[in-house]
CSV table of C-alpha atoms and ligand atoms in Angstrom, one decimal:
chain,number,residue,atom,x,y,z
D,1,MET,CA,0.0,0.0,0.0
D,2,LEU,CA,1.8,3.2,-1.2
D,3,PRO,CA,1.1,6.5,0.7
D,4,GLN,CA,0.1,8.2,-2.6
D,5,TRP,CA,-2.7,5.6,-3.1
D,6,ILE,CA,-4.1,6.4,0.3
D,7,ILE,CA,-3.9,10.1,-0.4
D,8,GLU,CA,-5.7,9.6,-3.8
D,9,LYS,CA,-8.5,7.6,-2.1
D,10,LYS,CA,-9.2,10.4,0.4
D,11,ARG,CA,-8.8,13.1,-2.4
D,12,ASP,CA,-11.6,11.3,-4.3
D,13,GLY,CA,-13.9,11.4,-1.2
D,14,GLN,CA,-13.7,7.8,-0.1
D,15,ALA,CA,-13.6,6.6,3.4
D,16,LEU,CA,-10.2,5.1,4.4
D,17,SER,CA,-9.9,1.7,6.1
D,18,GLU,CA,-8.6,1.3,9.6
D,19,GLU,CA,-5.4,-0.2,8.2
D,20,GLU,CA,-4.8,2.6,5.8
D,21,ILE,CA,-5.2,5.3,8.5
D,22,ARG,CA,-3.0,3.5,11.0
D,23,CYS,CA,-0.3,2.8,8.4
D,24,PHE,CA,-0.3,6.5,7.4
D,25,ILE,CA,0.0,7.9,11.0
D,26,GLU,CA,2.5,5.3,12.1
D,27,GLY,CA,4.6,6.0,8.9
D,28,TYR,CA,4.5,9.7,9.5
D,29,THR,CA,5.5,9.4,13.2
D,30,VAL,CA,8.6,7.4,12.5
D,31,GLY,CA,9.6,9.5,9.4
D,32,ARG,CA,8.8,6.9,6.7
D,33,ILE,CA,6.1,9.2,5.3
D,34,PRO,CA,7.5,12.7,4.6
D,35,ASP,CA,5.9,16.0,5.4
D,36,TYR,CA,4.8,16.7,1.8
D,37,GLN,CA,2.7,13.5,1.7
D,38,MET,CA,1.2,14.2,5.2
D,39,ALA,CA,0.5,17.7,4.1
D,40,ALA,CA,-1.4,16.4,1.0
D,41,MET,CA,-3.3,14.0,3.2
D,42,ALA,CA,-4.2,16.8,5.7
D,43,MET,CA,-5.5,18.9,2.8
D,44,ALA,CA,-7.5,15.9,1.4
D,45,ILE,CA,-9.0,15.4,4.9
D,46,TYR,CA,-9.7,19.1,5.2
D,47,CYS,CA,-11.6,19.1,1.8
D,48,ARG,CA,-13.3,15.7,2.0
D,49,GLY,CA,-13.8,15.3,5.8
D,50,MET,CA,-13.9,12.0,7.6
D,51,THR,CA,-16.6,9.7,8.9
D,52,ALA,CA,-17.1,9.3,12.6
D,53,ALA,CA,-15.5,5.9,12.3
D,54,GLU,CA,-12.4,7.3,10.5
D,55,THR,CA,-12.1,10.1,13.0
D,56,ALA,CA,-12.1,7.6,15.9
D,57,VAL,CA,-9.4,5.5,14.2
D,58,ILE,CA,-7.1,8.5,13.4
D,59,THR,CA,-7.5,9.7,17.0
D,60,ASP,CA,-6.6,6.3,18.4
D,61,ALA,CA,-3.6,6.0,16.0
D,62,MET,CA,-2.3,9.4,17.1
D,63,MET,CA,-2.9,8.7,20.8
D,64,ARG,CA,-0.9,5.4,20.4
D,65,SER,CA,2.0,7.2,18.6
D,66,GLY,CA,3.6,7.8,22.0
D,67,ASP,CA,3.4,6.9,25.7
D,68,LEU,CA,0.1,6.4,27.5
D,69,VAL,CA,0.1,7.7,31.1
D,70,ASP,CA,-0.4,4.9,33.5
D,71,THR,CA,-2.8,6.2,36.2
D,72,SER,CA,-3.9,2.8,37.4
D,73,SER,CA,-2.3,3.4,40.8
D,74,ILE,CA,-4.7,6.3,41.4
D,75,LYS,CA,-7.8,4.8,42.9
D,76,ARG,CA,-10.2,7.8,42.5
D,77,PRO,CA,-12.1,8.3,39.3
D,78,LYS,CA,-10.0,10.3,36.9
D,79,VAL,CA,-11.7,13.1,35.1
D,80,ASP,CA,-10.2,16.0,33.1
D,81,LYS,CA,-11.5,19.2,31.5
D,82,HIS,CA,-10.3,20.6,28.2
D,83,SER,CA,-11.1,24.1,26.8
D,84,THR,CA,-10.8,25.0,23.2
D,85,GLY,CA,-9.4,28.3,24.5
D,86,GLY,CA,-10.4,31.9,25.1
D,87,ILE,CA,-9.6,35.3,26.5
D,88,GLY,CA,-9.4,35.4,30.3
D,89,ASP,CA,-10.1,31.6,30.5
D,90,LYS,CA,-8.5,30.7,33.8
D,91,VAL,CA,-11.1,28.1,34.7
D,92,SER,CA,-8.6,25.2,34.9
D,93,LEU,CA,-6.7,26.8,37.8
D,94,ILE,CA,-9.9,26.9,39.9
D,95,LEU,CA,-11.6,23.8,38.7
D,96,ALA,CA,-8.7,21.3,39.2
D,97,PRO,CA,-8.3,21.8,43.0
D,98,LEU,CA,-12.1,22.3,43.4
D,99,VAL,CA,-13.0,19.0,41.7
D,100,ALA,CA,-10.2,17.3,43.6
D,101,CYS,CA,-11.9,18.3,46.9
D,102,CYS,CA,-14.9,16.2,45.9
D,103,GLY,CA,-12.9,12.9,45.6
D,104,VAL,CA,-12.1,13.1,41.9
D,105,ALA,CA,-8.5,12.9,40.5
D,106,VAL,CA,-7.8,15.6,37.9
D,107,PRO,CA,-4.7,14.7,35.8
D,108,MET,CA,-4.4,17.9,33.7
D,109,ILE,CA,-1.9,18.1,30.8
D,110,SER,CA,-2.2,21.7,29.5
D,111,GLY,CA,-0.9,23.8,26.7
D,112,ARG,CA,0.6,27.2,26.2
D,113,GLY,CA,-1.1,30.2,24.7
D,114,LEU,CA,-0.9,30.6,21.0
D,115,GLY,CA,-2.5,33.4,19.0
D,116,ILE,CA,-4.9,35.5,21.0
D,117,THR,CA,-6.0,32.7,23.5
D,118,GLY,CA,-4.0,32.3,26.7
D,119,GLY,CA,-2.5,29.1,27.9
D,120,THR,CA,-2.8,27.5,31.4
D,121,LEU,CA,1.0,26.6,31.5
D,122,ASP,CA,2.0,30.2,31.0
D,123,LYS,CA,-0.3,31.3,33.8
D,124,MET,CA,1.0,28.6,36.2
D,125,GLU,CA,4.7,29.5,35.3
D,126,SER,CA,4.1,33.0,36.6
D,127,ILE,CA,4.1,31.4,40.1
D,128,PRO,CA,7.8,31.5,41.2
D,129,GLY,CA,9.3,28.0,41.2
D,130,TYR,CA,6.3,26.2,39.8
D,131,ARG,CA,7.4,23.3,37.6
D,132,THR,CA,5.2,22.3,34.6
D,133,ASP,CA,7.8,19.8,33.3
D,134,LEU,CA,7.2,17.0,35.8
D,135,SER,CA,8.0,13.4,34.7
D,136,VAL,CA,5.0,11.2,34.3
D,137,LYS,CA,6.0,9.5,37.6
D,138,GLU,CA,6.1,12.8,39.5
D,139,PHE,CA,2.8,13.8,37.9
D,140,VAL,CA,1.1,10.7,39.2
D,141,ARG,CA,2.7,11.2,42.7
D,142,VAL,CA,1.3,14.8,42.9
D,143,ILE,CA,-2.2,13.6,42.0
D,144,GLN,CA,-1.9,10.9,44.6
D,145,ARG,CA,-1.0,13.5,47.3
D,146,CYS,CA,-3.4,16.3,46.5
D,147,GLY,CA,-5.8,15.0,43.9
D,148,CYS,CA,-4.7,17.2,40.9
D,149,SER,CA,-1.8,18.3,38.9
D,150,ILE,CA,-1.3,20.7,36.1
D,151,ILE,CA,1.7,20.0,33.8
D,152,GLY,CA,2.8,20.5,30.2
D,153,GLN,CA,2.8,18.0,27.3
D,154,THR,CA,5.8,15.7,27.5
D,155,GLY,CA,7.7,15.0,24.2
D,156,ARG,CA,6.5,11.4,24.3
D,157,LEU,CA,2.8,12.1,24.6
D,158,ALA,CA,1.0,11.9,21.2
D,159,PRO,CA,4.1,12.8,19.1
D,160,ALA,CA,2.2,12.4,15.9
D,161,ASP,CA,0.0,15.3,16.9
D,162,LYS,CA,3.0,17.5,17.7
D,163,LYS,CA,4.4,16.9,14.2
D,164,LEU,CA,1.1,17.1,12.4
D,165,TYR,CA,-0.1,20.2,14.3
D,166,ALA,CA,3.1,22.1,13.2
D,167,LEU,CA,2.5,21.0,9.6
D,168,ARG,CA,-1.2,22.0,9.7
D,169,ASP,CA,-0.3,25.4,11.0
D,170,VAL,CA,1.7,26.2,7.8
D,171,THR,CA,-0.5,24.4,5.3
D,172,GLY,CA,-3.9,25.9,5.9
D,173,THR,CA,-5.3,22.7,7.4
D,174,VAL,CA,-6.0,23.7,11.0
D,175,PRO,CA,-9.7,24.3,10.8
D,176,SER,CA,-10.8,20.8,10.0
D,177,ILE,CA,-13.2,19.2,12.5
D,178,PRO,CA,-11.8,15.6,12.2
D,179,LEU,CA,-8.2,16.9,12.5
D,180,ILE,CA,-9.0,19.1,15.4
D,181,THR,CA,-10.9,16.3,17.1
D,182,ALA,CA,-7.9,13.9,16.6
D,183,SER,CA,-5.4,16.5,17.8
D,184,ILE,CA,-7.2,17.4,21.0
D,185,MET,CA,-8.6,14.0,21.9
D,186,SER,CA,-5.4,12.0,21.2
D,187,LYS,CA,-3.6,14.2,23.8
D,188,LYS,CA,-6.4,14.0,26.3
D,189,LEU,CA,-7.0,10.3,26.0
D,190,ALA,CA,-3.3,9.6,26.5
D,191,GLU,CA,-3.6,11.0,30.0
D,192,GLY,CA,-5.2,7.9,31.4
D,193,ILE,CA,-8.6,9.4,32.2
D,194,ASP,CA,-12.0,7.8,32.7
D,195,ALA,CA,-14.0,10.8,31.6
D,196,LEU,CA,-13.6,14.2,30.0
D,197,VAL,CA,-15.6,17.4,30.0
D,198,LEU,CA,-15.1,19.7,27.1
D,199,ASP,CA,-15.5,23.4,27.1
D,200,VAL,CA,-16.1,24.3,23.5
D,201,LYS,CA,-16.1,28.1,23.2
D,202,TRP,CA,-17.6,30.0,20.3
D,203,GLY,CA,-17.5,33.7,19.4
D,204,LYS,CA,-15.1,36.6,18.6
D,205,GLY,CA,-12.4,35.4,20.9
D,206,ALA,CA,-12.6,31.7,20.1
D,207,PHE,CA,-11.2,29.3,17.6
D,208,MET,CA,-14.8,28.5,16.5
D,209,ARG,CA,-16.5,31.7,15.3
D,210,THR,CA,-20.1,30.3,15.1
D,211,ILE,CA,-22.2,28.3,17.5
D,212,GLU,CA,-22.9,25.8,14.6
D,213,ASP,CA,-19.1,25.1,14.2
D,214,ALA,CA,-18.7,24.8,18.0
D,215,ARG,CA,-21.6,22.3,18.1
D,216,ALA,CA,-20.1,20.2,15.3
D,217,LEU,CA,-16.7,20.1,16.9
D,218,ALA,CA,-18.2,19.2,20.3
D,219,ARG,CA,-20.3,16.4,18.8
D,220,SER,CA,-17.3,15.0,17.0
D,221,MET,CA,-15.1,15.0,20.1
D,222,VAL,CA,-17.9,13.5,22.3
D,223,ASN,CA,-18.5,10.8,19.7
D,224,VAL,CA,-14.8,9.8,19.6
D,225,GLY,CA,-14.4,9.8,23.4
D,226,THR,CA,-17.6,7.8,23.8
D,227,HIS,CA,-16.4,5.3,21.1
D,228,MET,CA,-13.2,4.9,23.2
D,229,GLY,CA,-15.2,4.0,26.3
D,230,LYS,CA,-14.8,7.3,28.1
D,231,GLY,CA,-17.5,9.3,29.9
D,232,MET,CA,-18.0,12.4,27.9
D,233,ALA,CA,-19.8,15.8,28.0
D,234,ALA,CA,-19.3,19.1,26.2
D,235,LEU,CA,-20.6,22.5,27.2
D,236,ILE,CA,-20.9,25.1,24.5
D,237,THR,CA,-19.9,28.4,26.1
D,238,ASP,CA,-19.7,32.1,25.2
D,239,MET,CA,-16.4,33.6,24.1
D,240,ASN,CA,-17.7,36.7,22.4
D,241,ARG,CA,-16.7,38.5,25.6
D,242,PRO,CA,-13.7,37.8,27.9
D,243,LEU,CA,-14.2,35.6,30.9
D,244,GLY,CA,-13.8,37.3,34.3
D,245,ARG,CA,-12.2,40.8,34.8
D,246,CYS,CA,-8.5,40.0,34.0
D,247,ALA,CA,-6.5,38.7,31.1
D,248,GLY,CA,-2.8,38.2,31.2
D,249,ASN,CA,-0.7,35.6,33.0
D,250,ALA,CA,0.0,36.7,36.6
D,251,LEU,CA,-3.2,38.8,36.5
D,252,GLU,CA,-5.2,35.7,35.8
D,253,VAL,CA,-3.5,33.8,38.6
D,254,ILE,CA,-4.4,36.7,41.0
D,255,GLU,CA,-8.1,36.4,39.8
D,256,SER,CA,-8.0,32.6,40.2
D,257,VAL,CA,-6.8,33.0,43.8
D,258,GLN,CA,-9.6,35.5,44.5
D,259,THR,CA,-12.1,33.0,43.0
D,260,LEU,CA,-10.6,30.1,45.1
D,261,LYS,CA,-11.2,32.4,48.1
D,262,ASN,CA,-14.8,32.6,47.0
D,263,GLU,CA,-14.5,36.2,45.8
D,264,GLY,CA,-14.5,35.6,42.1
D,265,PRO,CA,-16.5,37.4,39.4
D,266,ALA,CA,-19.9,35.8,38.8
D,267,ASP,CA,-19.3,34.8,35.2
D,268,LEU,CA,-16.1,33.0,36.0
D,269,VAL,CA,-17.7,31.3,39.0
D,270,GLU,CA,-20.7,30.1,36.9
D,271,VAL,CA,-18.6,28.6,34.0
D,272,THR,CA,-16.3,26.9,36.6
D,273,LEU,CA,-19.3,25.5,38.5
D,274,ALA,CA,-21.1,24.3,35.3
D,275,LEU,CA,-18.0,22.4,34.1
D,276,SER,CA,-17.0,21.1,37.5
D,277,ALA,CA,-20.5,19.8,38.2
D,278,ARG,CA,-20.4,17.8,34.9
D,279,MET,CA,-17.1,16.3,36.0
D,280,LEU,CA,-18.6,15.2,39.4
D,281,LEU,CA,-21.6,13.7,37.5
D,282,LEU,CA,-19.3,11.7,35.2
D,283,ALA,CA,-17.3,10.6,38.2
D,284,LYS,CA,-20.5,9.5,39.9
D,285,LYS,CA,-19.6,11.7,42.9
D,286,ALA,CA,-22.9,13.6,42.8
D,287,LYS,CA,-26.6,12.6,42.6
D,288,ASN,CA,-27.5,15.4,40.3
D,289,GLU,CA,-26.4,18.9,39.2
D,290,LYS,CA,-27.9,20.5,42.3
D,291,ASP,CA,-26.0,18.2,44.6
D,292,ALA,CA,-22.8,18.7,42.6
D,293,ARG,CA,-23.1,22.5,42.8
D,294,ALA,CA,-23.8,22.4,46.5
D,295,GLN,CA,-20.6,20.3,47.1
D,296,LEU,CA,-18.5,22.6,44.9
D,297,LYS,CA,-19.8,25.8,46.5
D,298,LYS,CA,-19.1,24.4,50.0
D,299,HIS,CA,-15.4,23.8,49.1
D,300,LEU,CA,-15.1,27.3,47.7
D,301,ALA,CA,-16.7,28.9,50.8
D,302,SER,CA,-14.6,26.8,53.3
D,303,GLY,CA,-11.3,27.7,51.6
D,304,LYS,CA,-10.5,23.9,51.0
D,305,ALA,CA,-10.2,24.4,47.3
D,306,TYR,CA,-7.6,27.1,47.8
D,307,GLU,CA,-5.7,24.9,50.3
D,308,VAL,CA,-5.6,22.1,47.6
D,309,PHE,CA,-4.3,24.6,45.0
D,310,GLN,CA,-1.6,25.8,47.4
D,311,GLU,CA,-0.6,22.2,48.1
D,312,MET,CA,-0.4,21.4,44.3
D,313,VAL,CA,1.8,24.5,43.9
D,314,ARG,CA,4.1,23.4,46.7
D,315,LEU,CA,4.3,19.8,45.5
D,316,GLN,CA,5.4,21.1,42.0
D,317,GLY,CA,8.2,23.2,43.5
D,318,GLY,CA,6.3,26.5,43.6
D,319,ASP,CA,6.3,29.2,46.3
D,320,ALA,CA,2.7,29.1,47.6
D,321,GLY,CA,3.5,32.1,49.8
D,322,SER,CA,4.0,34.1,46.6
D,323,LEU,CA,0.3,33.7,45.6
D,324,GLU,CA,-0.7,36.5,47.9
D,325,LYS,CA,2.1,38.8,46.5
D,326,LEU,CA,1.9,38.2,42.7
D,327,HIS,CA,0.7,41.8,42.1
D,328,GLN,CA,4.1,42.9,43.6
D,329,ILE,CA,6.2,40.2,42.1
D,330,HIS,CA,4.8,40.8,38.6
D,331,ALA,CA,4.0,44.5,38.7
D,332,ALA,CA,4.0,46.2,35.2
D,333,SER,CA,5.8,49.5,35.1
D,334,LEU,CA,2.8,51.2,33.4
D,335,GLN,CA,-0.7,50.8,34.8
D,336,GLU,CA,-3.2,53.0,33.0
D,337,PRO,CA,-7.0,53.1,33.5
D,338,MET,CA,-9.0,53.7,30.3
D,339,PRO,CA,-12.0,56.0,31.0
D,340,ALA,CA,-15.4,55.6,29.5
D,341,THR,CA,-16.2,58.4,27.1
D,342,ALA,CA,-20.0,58.1,27.7
D,343,ALA,CA,-22.4,56.9,30.4
D,344,GLY,CA,-24.7,53.9,29.9
D,345,THR,CA,-24.7,50.2,30.1
D,346,ILE,CA,-22.0,47.9,28.7
D,347,ALA,CA,-23.7,46.1,25.8
D,348,ALA,CA,-20.6,44.2,24.5
D,349,VAL,CA,-16.9,43.7,25.3
D,350,ASP,CA,-15.1,42.4,22.2
D,351,ALA,CA,-13.0,39.4,23.3
D,352,GLU,CA,-11.0,39.5,20.1
D,353,ARG,CA,-9.8,43.0,20.7
D,354,VAL,CA,-9.0,42.3,24.3
D,355,GLY,CA,-7.1,39.2,23.3
D,356,LYS,CA,-5.1,41.1,20.6
D,357,ALA,CA,-4.3,43.9,23.1
D,358,CYS,CA,-2.9,41.3,25.5
D,359,VAL,CA,-0.7,39.8,22.7
D,360,ILE,CA,0.6,43.2,21.8
D,361,LEU,CA,1.4,44.0,25.4
D,362,GLY,CA,3.4,40.8,25.5
D,363,ALA,CA,1.1,38.4,27.4
D,364,GLY,CA,0.7,36.0,24.5
D,365,ARG,CA,2.8,34.6,21.7
D,366,THR,CA,2.5,34.6,18.0
D,367,LYS,CA,5.3,32.0,17.5
D,368,THR,CA,5.7,28.9,19.7
D,369,ASP,CA,9.1,30.0,20.9
D,370,ASP,CA,8.1,33.6,21.9
D,371,LYS,CA,8.7,34.5,25.5
D,372,VAL,CA,5.7,35.9,27.4
D,373,ASP,CA,5.7,38.8,29.9
D,374,PHE,CA,3.9,37.6,33.0
D,375,ALA,CA,3.1,41.1,34.3
D,376,VAL,CA,1.2,42.6,31.4
D,377,GLY,CA,-2.4,42.3,30.4
D,378,VAL,CA,-5.7,43.9,31.5
D,379,SER,CA,-7.5,44.0,34.8
D,380,GLY,CA,-10.8,45.5,36.1
D,381,LEU,CA,-12.6,44.8,32.8
D,382,MET,CA,-16.2,46.0,33.0
D,383,GLN,CA,-18.7,43.3,32.0
D,384,VAL,CA,-21.8,43.1,29.9
D,385,GLY,CA,-24.8,44.5,31.7
D,386,GLU,CA,-22.9,46.7,34.1
D,387,LYS,CA,-23.7,50.4,34.3
D,388,VAL,CA,-20.9,52.9,33.7
D,389,THR,CA,-20.6,56.6,34.2
D,390,LYS,CA,-18.6,59.0,32.0
D,391,GLY,CA,-14.9,58.9,33.0
D,392,GLN,CA,-15.2,55.7,35.0
D,393,PRO,CA,-12.4,53.2,34.1
D,394,LEU,CA,-13.6,50.5,31.7
D,395,VAL,CA,-10.3,48.6,32.1
D,396,VAL,CA,-6.8,49.0,33.5
D,397,ILE,CA,-4.0,48.3,31.0
D,398,HIS,CA,-0.8,46.8,32.4
D,399,ALA,CA,2.2,47.4,30.2
D,400,ASN,CA,6.0,47.5,30.3
D,401,ASP,CA,6.5,49.5,27.1
D,402,GLU,CA,5.0,52.9,26.1
D,403,ASN,CA,4.6,51.9,22.4
D,404,ARG,CA,2.8,48.7,23.2
D,405,LEU,CA,0.6,50.5,25.7
D,406,GLU,CA,-0.4,53.0,22.9
D,407,GLU,CA,-1.2,50.1,20.5
D,408,ALA,CA,-3.2,48.3,23.2
D,409,ARG,CA,-5.1,51.4,24.1
D,410,LYS,CA,-6.2,51.8,20.4
D,411,LEU,CA,-7.5,48.3,20.3
D,412,LEU,CA,-9.3,48.5,23.7
D,413,ASP,CA,-10.8,51.8,22.8
D,414,GLY,CA,-13.0,50.0,20.3
D,415,ALA,CA,-13.7,47.0,22.5
D,416,PHE,CA,-16.5,48.3,24.6
D,417,THR,CA,-20.0,49.1,23.3
D,418,ILE,CA,-22.0,51.3,25.7
D,419,ARG,CA,-25.7,51.8,25.2
D,420,LYS,CA,-28.4,53.8,26.9
D,421,GLY,CA,-31.0,51.7,28.6
D,422,ALA,CA,-31.1,48.1,29.7
D,423,VAL,CA,-29.0,45.4,28.1
D,424,LYS,CA,-29.9,41.7,28.1
D,425,GLU,CA,-26.9,39.6,29.1
D,426,PRO,CA,-26.4,36.7,26.6
D,427,PRO,CA,-26.0,33.1,28.1
D,428,LEU,CA,-22.7,32.0,29.4
D,429,VAL,CA,-23.5,28.3,28.7
D,430,TYR,CA,-25.5,27.7,25.6
D,431,GLU,CA,-25.8,24.0,25.4
D,432,THR,CA,-24.7,20.7,27.0
D,433,ILE,CA,-23.9,17.9,24.6
D,434,LEU,CA,-23.9,14.4,26.0
D,435,LYS,CA,-23.2,11.2,24.1
L,1,LIG,N1,-5.9,22.7,19.8
L,1,LIG,C1,-5.3,21.5,19.5
L,1,LIG,O1,-4.6,20.9,20.4
L,1,LIG,N2,-5.3,21.0,18.3
L,1,LIG,C2,-6.0,21.6,17.3
L,1,LIG,O2,-6.0,21.1,16.2
L,1,LIG,C3,-6.7,22.8,17.5
L,1,LIG,C4,-6.6,23.3,18.8
């Protein structure tokens, strides 16, 4: 079976057999199939799509291209959450320790920010000493001790995805539902989990621009996970506006700590509770959503979730004492409030503009090897539905460079829509997709 025959078959719109898909992915991982043939295959898949059965096979082949994390020594149910990414999305930092408080193990292998969306690893690395590069053995030990761990992808986890993602990035083949499904799910399923909750975001600050695309991606990922015997649920959530009041690495850790102390903004708390409740239900640790939410709220109110977070930070080499001082440790040299030019109600906050402003300030990266500035970003973002008076700050910009501040100011200037009269707040969670 020559690679070009398999490419031709997909080019002509036919479904590939399991053997053909496995042979292609295996050949590509070991270097027998060159980049140019994989690129042609990715384009054929982009144009012709894949059936649910083909998508499940390519995901499984990519998952098996490297190591599988052995979590069998962890006796609790193991459930993770994955977000397709957004602006101000710091849910993982709160959710992992919170869900761990309820007797669920949360093995979380996270990514870095790329483009306008932030990454959990960059946020965690703004905590002095915190190590995201644990070995698999250390990862499992941290979960055994405190119930959760947040680390980065090891080189040996789904290496086929690592190679293929880089290739897709430069061949116009990223926005393909079967390829995105295989990419995300191969990494998540290699974590050794029993169940997975997906936060599929749609809107101006998300990868999926329409709710229809988000729904199609969510269904595809839920189907694959279910096919592989995992408990699955996906929530379709709003990313037309940023989540919470802060975006930027250390600023988001500060907001996460506030939320873990039960003083978080309502939208962030709601999305965290909705996703966490689904995890408890999949782990069979709650009778129903109401019971799940009651347990979760109790652990936020008692400070237990914050204690678990501090313990995880300590176990991963971080200075838990620094969590209360991050605003001093990572203080941007320029902190400028941006005043409202009119009075009224906030009708919209453009997540894309906020995300772009953060990248310009240096909080994000446009290339995988860019360095991020932990201190910069935005805080005090006003939210949809809030009343504002003329001159009141809509946001505070944190910058370390005058020119970047100026550029960010221009972007943020157009980010807020202020209207006279009442504004109806759009939903935070649009839909839940189960198997
Ligand atoms: N995130 C991933 O990990 N892979 C994709 O293909 C898209 C988003």
